[in-house]
Short mmCIF file of C-alpha atoms and ligand atoms in Angstrom, two decimals:
data_model
loop_
_atom_site.label_atom_id
_atom_site.label_comp_id
_atom_site.label_asym_id
_atom_site.label_seq_id
_atom_site.Cartn_x
_atom_site.Cartn_y
_atom_site.Cartn_z
CA MET P 293 85.07 175.19 165.06
CA SER P 294 85.39 178.61 163.55
CA ALA P 295 84.14 180.38 160.44
CA LEU P 296 82.98 178.47 157.34
CA LEU P 297 85.86 177.13 155.27
CA PRO P 298 85.47 177.45 151.49
CA LEU P 299 85.75 174.09 149.70
CA GLU P 300 88.82 175.12 147.67
CA GLN P 301 90.71 175.82 150.84
CA ALA P 302 89.73 172.51 152.40
CA LEU P 303 90.77 170.74 149.18
CA GLN P 304 94.11 172.49 149.16
CA ARG P 305 94.89 171.44 152.71
CA VAL P 306 93.71 167.86 152.18
CA LEU P 307 95.69 167.50 148.92
CA ALA P 308 98.80 169.00 150.37
CA ALA P 309 98.82 166.24 152.97
CA ALA P 310 98.33 163.44 150.43
CA SER P 311 101.31 161.62 149.04
CA PRO P 312 100.92 158.37 147.00
CA ALA P 313 100.76 155.47 149.44
CA ALA P 314 100.61 152.31 147.37
CA ALA P 315 103.37 149.99 146.14
CA SER P 316 103.24 148.91 142.50
CA GLU P 317 102.70 145.49 140.92
CA GLU P 318 102.75 144.05 137.37
CA VAL P 319 99.34 142.98 136.08
CA PRO P 320 98.33 141.30 132.80
CA LEU P 321 97.05 143.96 130.41
CA LEU P 322 93.65 142.27 130.21
CA GLN P 323 93.13 142.90 133.94
CA ALA P 324 94.38 146.55 133.89
CA ARG P 325 91.13 148.40 133.27
CA GLY P 326 90.60 151.08 135.95
CA ARG P 327 94.07 150.53 137.45
CA VAL P 328 96.56 153.39 137.84
CA LEU P 329 99.77 153.27 135.81
CA ALA P 330 102.87 153.27 138.08
CA GLN P 331 105.28 153.87 135.14
CA ASP P 332 105.38 155.80 131.91
CA LEU P 333 104.79 153.64 128.89
CA VAL P 334 107.41 154.37 126.25
CA SER P 335 107.20 152.83 122.78
CA THR P 336 110.09 150.87 121.33
CA LEU P 337 108.27 150.74 117.96
CA ASP P 338 106.81 152.85 115.23
CA VAL P 339 103.08 152.22 114.85
CA PRO P 340 102.33 151.45 112.10
CA ALA P 341 105.72 149.84 111.55
CA ALA P 342 105.74 150.64 107.83
CA ASP P 343 103.74 152.68 105.29
CA ASN P 344 100.63 150.60 104.63
CA SER P 345 97.48 150.78 102.67
CA ALA P 346 94.38 152.44 104.12
CA MET P 347 92.16 150.90 101.39
CA ASP P 348 91.47 147.89 99.34
CA GLY P 349 92.90 148.91 95.91
CA TYR P 350 96.09 149.17 93.93
CA ALA P 351 99.54 150.42 95.04
CA LEU P 352 101.39 152.46 92.48
CA ARG P 353 103.52 155.54 91.81
CA ALA P 354 101.15 158.61 92.02
CA ALA P 355 103.03 160.17 89.08
CA GLU P 356 102.04 157.13 86.93
CA SER P 357 98.37 157.05 87.91
CA GLY P 358 97.32 158.39 84.44
CA GLN P 359 98.88 155.42 82.68
CA ALA P 360 97.74 151.84 81.99
CA LEU P 361 99.68 149.78 84.50
CA PRO P 362 100.18 146.01 84.41
CA ILE P 363 99.33 144.38 87.76
CA THR P 364 102.40 142.40 88.72
CA GLN P 365 101.67 141.24 92.35
CA ARG P 366 99.03 140.75 94.99
CA ILE P 367 99.68 141.85 98.59
CA ALA P 368 97.23 140.91 101.37
CA ALA P 369 97.47 142.12 104.96
CA GLY P 370 100.22 140.14 106.69
CA SER P 371 102.15 139.31 103.51
CA VAL P 372 105.09 141.22 102.14
CA GLY P 373 105.42 142.43 98.49
CA THR P 374 108.46 142.87 96.34
CA ALA P 375 109.83 146.09 94.87
CA LEU P 376 107.41 147.60 92.40
CA ALA P 377 108.93 148.04 88.96
CA PRO P 378 108.37 151.41 87.23
CA GLY P 379 105.19 151.43 85.13
CA SER P 380 103.43 148.64 87.16
CA ALA P 381 100.88 148.35 89.94
CA ALA P 382 100.18 145.89 92.79
CA ARG P 383 96.83 144.70 93.94
CA ILE P 384 96.75 145.55 97.63
CA PHE P 385 94.42 145.14 100.58
CA THR P 386 93.77 147.25 103.69
CA GLY P 387 96.61 147.01 106.18
CA ALA P 388 99.12 145.50 103.81
CA ASP P 389 102.56 147.21 103.67
CA LEU P 390 103.22 149.16 100.49
CA PRO P 391 105.79 147.52 98.26
CA PRO P 392 109.08 149.44 97.89
CA GLY P 393 108.64 152.04 95.07
CA ALA P 394 104.91 152.62 95.53
CA ASP P 395 103.87 155.91 97.07
CA ALA P 396 100.07 155.91 96.82
CA VAL P 397 97.04 153.60 96.69
CA ALA P 398 94.17 153.95 94.25
CA MET P 399 90.81 152.98 95.80
CA GLN P 400 89.29 149.90 94.27
CA GLU P 401 86.10 151.91 93.64
CA ASN P 402 88.00 154.29 91.28
CA CYS P 403 89.73 151.54 89.33
CA SER P 404 89.03 149.20 86.42
CA GLU P 405 91.01 146.11 85.68
CA GLN P 406 91.07 144.39 82.31
CA ASP P 407 93.37 141.59 81.16
CA GLY P 408 95.69 142.25 84.10
CA VAL P 409 96.03 145.92 83.29
CA LEU P 410 94.88 148.71 85.68
CA ARG P 411 93.25 152.03 84.74
CA VAL P 412 92.65 154.67 87.48
CA GLN P 413 89.99 157.44 87.30
CA GLY P 414 91.31 160.75 88.40
CA ALA P 415 94.86 161.74 89.42
CA LEU P 416 96.55 160.65 92.63
CA ALA P 417 99.09 162.51 94.77
CA PRO P 418 101.90 160.80 96.71
CA GLY P 419 100.59 159.59 100.12
CA ASP P 420 96.97 159.15 99.00
CA ASN P 421 95.30 156.34 100.90
CA VAL P 422 98.57 155.55 102.68
CA ARG P 423 98.99 155.29 106.39
CA PRO P 424 102.58 156.45 106.88
CA ARG P 425 104.94 154.65 109.16
CA GLY P 426 104.75 156.01 112.79
CA GLN P 427 101.62 158.08 112.06
CA ASP P 428 100.03 156.89 115.35
CA ILE P 429 103.11 156.32 117.54
CA GLN P 430 106.82 156.86 116.98
CA ARG P 431 109.56 154.95 118.61
CA GLY P 432 110.58 156.70 121.88
CA ASP P 433 107.13 158.32 122.28
CA ARG P 434 105.72 158.29 125.84
CA VAL P 435 102.34 156.95 125.01
CA LEU P 436 100.87 157.09 128.53
CA ARG P 437 102.13 158.72 131.75
CA ALA P 438 102.41 157.31 135.20
CA GLY P 439 99.25 158.32 137.12
CA ARG P 440 96.89 157.56 134.25
CA VAL P 441 93.72 155.62 135.07
CA LEU P 442 93.70 152.97 132.42
CA ARG P 443 90.62 153.07 130.14
CA PRO P 444 89.72 150.47 127.61
CA GLN P 445 91.29 152.40 124.79
CA ASP P 446 94.46 152.74 126.85
CA MET P 447 94.60 148.90 127.15
CA GLY P 448 94.44 148.81 123.32
CA LEU P 449 97.11 151.49 123.03
CA ALA P 450 99.48 149.52 125.32
CA ALA P 451 98.82 146.43 123.35
CA SER P 452 99.61 148.23 120.09
CA ILE P 453 103.19 148.83 121.29
CA GLY P 454 103.47 145.16 122.26
CA LEU P 455 102.95 145.19 126.06
CA ALA P 456 101.31 142.18 127.65
CA SER P 457 101.48 143.48 131.14
CA VAL P 458 101.82 146.87 132.85
CA ALA P 459 103.02 148.17 136.25
CA VAL P 460 100.14 149.62 138.28
CA TYR P 461 99.65 150.74 141.84
CA ARG P 462 98.19 148.29 144.27
CA PRO P 463 94.61 149.26 144.97
CA LEU P 464 94.22 151.51 147.98
CA ARG P 465 92.59 149.98 151.07
CA VAL P 466 90.06 152.32 152.61
CA ALA P 467 88.42 151.54 155.90
CA VAL P 468 84.82 152.67 156.33
CA LEU P 469 83.26 153.01 159.76
CA SER P 470 79.57 153.86 160.18
CA THR P 471 79.05 155.55 163.51
CA GLY P 472 75.65 155.76 165.30
CA ASP P 473 73.69 153.82 167.98
CA GLU P 474 70.63 154.26 165.76
CA LEU P 475 71.97 152.28 162.85
CA LEU P 476 70.80 148.82 161.82
CA GLU P 477 72.42 146.68 159.13
CA PRO P 478 70.14 145.78 156.28
CA GLY P 479 69.35 142.06 156.62
CA ALA P 480 69.65 142.23 160.44
CA GLY P 481 65.95 142.37 161.03
CA GLU P 482 63.20 145.04 161.35
CA PRO P 483 64.16 148.41 162.75
CA ALA P 484 63.02 148.98 166.32
CA ALA P 485 61.74 152.48 167.33
CA GLY P 486 64.53 154.99 166.74
CA GLN P 487 66.54 152.77 164.43
CA LEU P 488 67.24 153.22 160.74
CA TYR P 489 69.19 151.22 158.20
CA ASN P 490 72.84 151.97 157.62
CA SER P 491 72.87 153.37 154.15
CA ASN P 492 76.19 155.27 154.20
CA ARG P 493 78.20 152.05 154.35
CA TYR P 494 76.70 151.03 151.01
CA THR P 495 77.06 154.35 149.29
CA LEU P 496 80.70 154.50 150.33
CA ALA P 497 81.39 150.90 149.39
CA GLY P 498 79.98 151.60 145.91
CA LEU P 499 81.94 154.83 145.55
CA LEU P 500 85.19 153.15 146.57
CA ASP P 501 84.47 150.25 144.15
CA GLY P 502 83.96 152.79 141.36
CA LEU P 503 87.40 154.20 142.08
CA GLY P 504 88.93 150.63 141.95
CA MET P 505 89.73 150.77 145.70
CA HIS P 506 89.25 148.04 148.34
CA CYS P 507 86.69 148.86 151.02
CA VAL P 508 87.77 147.53 154.37
CA ASP P 509 84.48 147.35 156.17
CA GLY P 510 84.52 148.36 159.78
CA GLY P 511 80.77 147.95 160.25
CA ILE P 512 78.63 149.92 162.67
CA VAL P 513 80.40 151.66 165.51
CA PRO P 514 78.31 152.48 168.56
CA ASP P 515 78.33 155.99 170.03
CA ASP P 516 80.77 155.16 172.77
CA PRO P 517 84.32 156.41 173.36
CA GLN P 518 85.93 152.91 173.85
CA ALA P 519 84.14 151.35 170.95
CA THR P 520 85.07 154.27 168.71
CA ALA P 521 88.73 154.17 169.73
CA GLY P 522 88.92 150.38 169.22
CA ALA P 523 87.33 150.58 165.78
CA LEU P 524 89.57 153.47 164.69
CA ARG P 525 92.68 151.64 165.89
CA THR P 526 91.77 148.45 164.02
CA ALA P 527 90.84 150.39 160.87
CA ALA P 528 94.08 152.44 160.91
CA GLU P 529 96.17 149.30 161.18
CA ALA P 530 94.29 147.57 158.30
CA ALA P 531 93.98 150.41 155.77
CA ASP P 532 95.71 153.17 153.88
CA CYS P 533 92.99 155.65 154.88
CA VAL P 534 90.17 155.64 157.42
CA ILE P 535 86.76 157.20 156.61
CA THR P 536 84.01 157.57 159.14
CA THR P 537 80.45 158.82 158.74
CA GLY P 538 78.58 160.66 161.51
CA GLY P 539 79.80 161.58 164.92
CA VAL P 540 81.62 164.76 163.92
CA SER P 541 78.92 167.30 164.78
CA VAL P 542 78.83 169.20 168.03
CA GLY P 543 76.53 166.87 169.94
CA GLU P 544 77.71 165.02 173.00
CA GLU P 545 77.11 161.68 171.32
CA ASP P 546 79.73 162.59 168.70
CA HIS P 547 82.78 160.68 169.85
CA VAL P 548 84.85 160.52 166.66
CA LYS P 549 86.57 163.85 167.17
CA ALA P 550 87.86 163.19 170.70
CA GLN P 551 89.10 159.68 169.87
CA VAL P 552 90.93 160.76 166.68
CA GLN P 553 92.57 163.53 168.70
CA ARG P 554 93.65 160.93 171.31
CA LEU P 555 95.08 158.57 168.67
CA GLY P 556 96.48 161.07 166.27
CA ARG P 557 95.61 164.53 165.02
CA LEU P 558 92.47 166.22 163.85
CA ASP P 559 91.26 169.36 162.12
CA LEU P 560 87.60 169.98 162.21
CA TRP P 561 86.07 172.24 159.59
CA LYS P 562 82.70 173.76 158.96
CA LEU P 563 82.80 173.52 155.16
CA ALA P 564 81.08 176.28 153.32
CA ILE P 565 79.05 173.79 151.22
CA LYS P 566 75.55 172.50 151.28
CA PRO P 567 74.87 169.66 151.80
CA GLY P 568 77.75 168.57 154.02
CA LYS P 569 78.89 171.07 156.65
CA PRO P 570 81.04 169.27 159.24
CA LEU P 571 84.18 167.62 157.92
CA ALA P 572 87.11 166.23 159.96
CA PHE P 573 90.61 165.57 158.57
CA GLY P 574 93.66 164.26 160.20
CA GLU P 575 95.38 160.99 161.05
CA VAL P 576 94.94 157.98 163.29
CA LEU P 577 98.14 156.22 164.32
CA GLY P 578 99.79 157.68 161.20
CA THR P 579 97.02 156.63 158.84
CA PRO P 580 95.20 159.47 157.02
CA PHE P 581 91.69 160.06 158.37
CA LEU P 582 88.62 161.73 156.91
CA GLY P 583 85.50 162.20 159.07
CA LEU P 584 82.39 162.75 156.84
CA PRO P 585 79.07 164.03 158.11
CA GLY P 586 76.29 161.55 158.94
CA ASN P 587 73.51 162.67 156.64
CA PRO P 588 73.40 160.43 153.61
CA SER P 589 73.34 163.14 150.90
CA SER P 590 76.10 165.02 152.71
CA VAL P 591 78.17 161.83 152.73
CA PHE P 592 77.81 161.53 149.04
CA VAL P 593 78.63 165.13 148.24
CA THR P 594 81.54 165.41 150.68
CA PHE P 595 82.95 162.15 149.44
CA CYS P 596 82.78 163.32 145.74
CA LEU P 597 84.12 166.79 146.44
CA VAL P 598 86.81 166.15 149.10
CA ALA P 599 87.40 162.47 149.81
CA ARG P 600 87.56 161.43 146.15
CA PRO P 601 90.37 163.79 145.07
CA PHE P 602 92.26 163.03 148.26
CA LEU P 603 91.99 159.26 147.72
CA LEU P 604 92.87 159.55 144.06
CA LYS P 605 96.04 161.39 144.99
CA LEU P 606 96.90 158.76 147.64
CA GLN P 607 96.31 156.11 144.94
CA GLY P 608 98.86 157.88 142.64
CA VAL P 609 96.46 159.28 140.14
CA ASP P 610 97.78 162.22 138.21
CA GLU P 611 95.19 163.40 135.63
CA PRO P 612 93.81 166.73 134.57
CA ALA P 613 90.57 167.78 136.17
CA ALA P 614 87.35 166.92 134.35
CA PRO P 615 86.25 169.72 132.01
CA ARG P 616 83.61 172.08 133.51
CA LEU P 617 80.17 171.88 132.02
CA THR P 618 77.33 174.30 132.10
CA ALA P 619 73.59 173.97 131.71
CA ARG P 620 70.60 176.24 131.82
CA ALA P 621 68.77 176.15 135.14
CA GLY P 622 65.21 174.86 134.99
CA PHE P 623 64.61 176.19 138.48
CA ALA P 624 65.04 179.31 140.66
CA VAL P 625 67.19 179.80 143.76
CA ARG P 626 66.60 182.95 145.73
CA ARG P 627 69.74 184.21 147.49
CA ALA P 628 71.53 181.00 148.31
CA GLY P 629 73.09 181.31 151.78
CA GLY P 630 76.74 181.61 152.86
CA ARG P 631 77.53 178.11 151.66
CA GLN P 632 78.07 176.92 148.09
CA ASP P 633 75.02 174.96 147.23
CA TYR P 634 75.20 171.62 145.36
CA GLN P 635 71.70 171.15 144.05
CA ARG P 636 70.85 167.63 142.95
CA VAL P 637 69.57 167.98 139.32
CA THR P 638 68.74 165.88 136.28
CA LEU P 639 70.25 167.11 133.04
CA GLU P 640 68.03 166.78 129.98
CA ALA P 641 68.95 167.55 126.41
CA GLY P 642 66.86 170.44 125.15
CA PRO P 643 66.69 172.64 122.00
CA GLU P 644 68.99 175.17 123.64
CA GLY P 645 71.45 172.65 125.12
CA LEU P 646 71.38 171.03 128.55
CA LEU P 647 68.59 171.86 130.90
CA ALA P 648 69.06 171.16 134.66
CA GLN P 649 65.87 170.15 136.48
CA ARG P 650 66.05 170.20 140.25
CA PHE P 651 64.97 167.30 142.51
CA PRO P 652 62.16 168.74 144.56
CA ASN P 653 63.48 167.95 148.03
CA GLN P 654 67.09 169.08 148.53
CA SER P 655 67.27 168.14 152.25
CA SER P 656 70.62 166.56 153.23
CA GLY P 657 68.82 163.62 154.72
CA VAL P 658 66.98 162.82 151.49
CA LEU P 659 69.12 160.27 149.66
CA SER P 660 66.62 159.97 146.85
CA SER P 661 67.77 163.43 145.75
CA VAL P 662 71.08 161.85 144.80
CA SER P 663 69.70 158.62 143.40
CA HIS P 664 67.18 160.41 141.18
CA SER P 665 69.68 162.92 139.77
CA ASN P 666 72.58 162.72 137.32
CA ALA P 667 74.38 165.93 138.25
CA LEU P 668 75.13 168.49 140.84
CA ALA P 669 74.39 172.15 139.96
CA VAL P 670 76.93 174.42 141.69
CA ILE P 671 75.27 177.55 143.11
CA PRO P 672 77.93 179.94 144.61
CA PRO P 673 77.18 181.61 148.01
CA GLY P 674 74.82 184.53 147.81
CA THR P 675 73.72 183.95 144.23
CA THR P 676 70.23 184.27 142.88
CA VAL P 677 69.40 181.93 140.05
CA ALA P 678 66.45 182.51 137.69
CA PRO P 679 65.07 179.91 135.25
CA GLY P 680 67.23 180.02 132.10
CA ASP P 681 70.38 181.25 133.85
CA THR P 682 73.63 179.39 133.20
CA VAL P 683 74.83 177.21 135.98
CA GLU P 684 77.94 174.98 136.39
CA VAL P 685 77.14 171.31 136.61
CA LEU P 686 79.17 168.28 137.74
CA LEU P 687 78.18 165.00 136.15
CA LEU P 688 77.66 162.31 138.75
CA ASP P 689 78.97 159.68 136.39
CA LEU P 690 82.30 161.43 136.30
CA LEU P 691 82.37 161.62 140.16
CA THR P 692 81.39 158.10 140.88
CA GLY P 693 83.35 156.17 138.24
P1 AMP I 238 75.42 162.52 163.08
O1 AMP I 238 76.39 163.39 162.31
O2 AMP I 238 76.11 161.28 163.65
O3 AMP I 238 74.69 163.33 164.06
O4 AMP I 238 74.39 162.04 162.00
C1 AMP I 238 73.59 162.98 161.24
C2 AMP I 238 72.33 162.30 160.63
O5 AMP I 238 72.74 161.29 159.70
C3 AMP I 238 71.46 161.57 161.65
O6 AMP I 238 70.15 161.78 161.35
C4 AMP I 238 71.87 160.15 161.50
O7 AMP I 238 70.84 159.27 161.91
C5 AMP I 238 72.12 160.04 160.05
N1 AMP I 238 73.10 159.02 159.76
C6 AMP I 238 74.34 158.89 160.33
N2 AMP I 238 74.96 157.78 159.88
C7 AMP I 238 74.14 157.18 159.01
C8 AMP I 238 74.21 156.00 158.25
N3 AMP I 238 75.32 155.25 158.27
N4 AMP I 238 73.19 155.70 157.40
C9 AMP I 238 72.14 156.49 157.33
N5 AMP I 238 71.99 157.58 158.10
C10 AMP I 238 72.95 157.96 158.96
MG1 MG I 239 75.58 160.05 165.04
#
């Protein structure tokens, strides 16, 4: 390992090596939430298909709105009117197509009707209270691009152009191996002296689930060269990407590096971020590999900052980066070191905007710092922060969903 590697450079290298891995499949639109579009969606229709009424009221010619107009027809949503004769009006309801000849709708609230004759208060202009044909979508429009993660409103949009199913990428399979002789699975009894429960497996399973990916669980891998090699081999054969936690530091019980090198290729970086220094990247038997640190908070942060963008690219996601937010610091940092510091903070709405309060213990082993926070405050290397200073913040909900 050499000098500290800035996060941006690590990300560049990782992303350069990622090409979409998954085949596509057609799924019913109702099951498409969170899936990644594998094709552009192009509309064959205008939406709305015709000029229609935005209000309950009366359809008429705007130029005639000052006249008394006999009401000659009634058009409810879903029914079709007939051509409107000059000097007449049609009772019309929200969503009904305008009859030919009409160019405006008078709101019911501004109208009086007596003996079948309409009078309108105030003048109308053509287009008033009309939703013009194609105002939402025009035939030939690309309504959503391939690479889009489908949100509920996108499902509605796809339905509005008549699609009942969409082509999406098959969910990525990501193998997770938790290395460490000290680890005990929750539910497998009381920890003996020196043991601790495997938490990384659960954090990563949840993070992968949030990305709509399948976690291929490789369980706990003992600190042993043969066991490590066997687990890596099995994982590489079963998954599109292998992620390990622990075992990439410089200790002699850290076997991941050597075994990945034997089975494939490995770069080992000291990332210039805190928490989360050691990070390994490479491949095992042709399958992409990411070796995260062991400390639970470091796992969370390195997953969010490096593994997540890498996996999203493998999954075929092509979306603009989340907007950057800022908040006022409710804390002080004196001369943060040579690494970019990701302080776990809680954002609160205050009179002067967002205020970031820091979790008191920022140690990389303290997972509570992540659970009891809703954002990461980014403190660049060598910066001093005073209370009230502006800091960049990353919302955890945007990183974990
Ligand atoms: P390592 O990088 O393997 O030396 O691990 C660094 C620290 O993280 C050690 O204190 C480990 O006990 C801890 N650790 C590693 N893996 C896990 C895990 N799966 N769950 C909880 N703590 C872990
Ligand atoms: Mg270890």
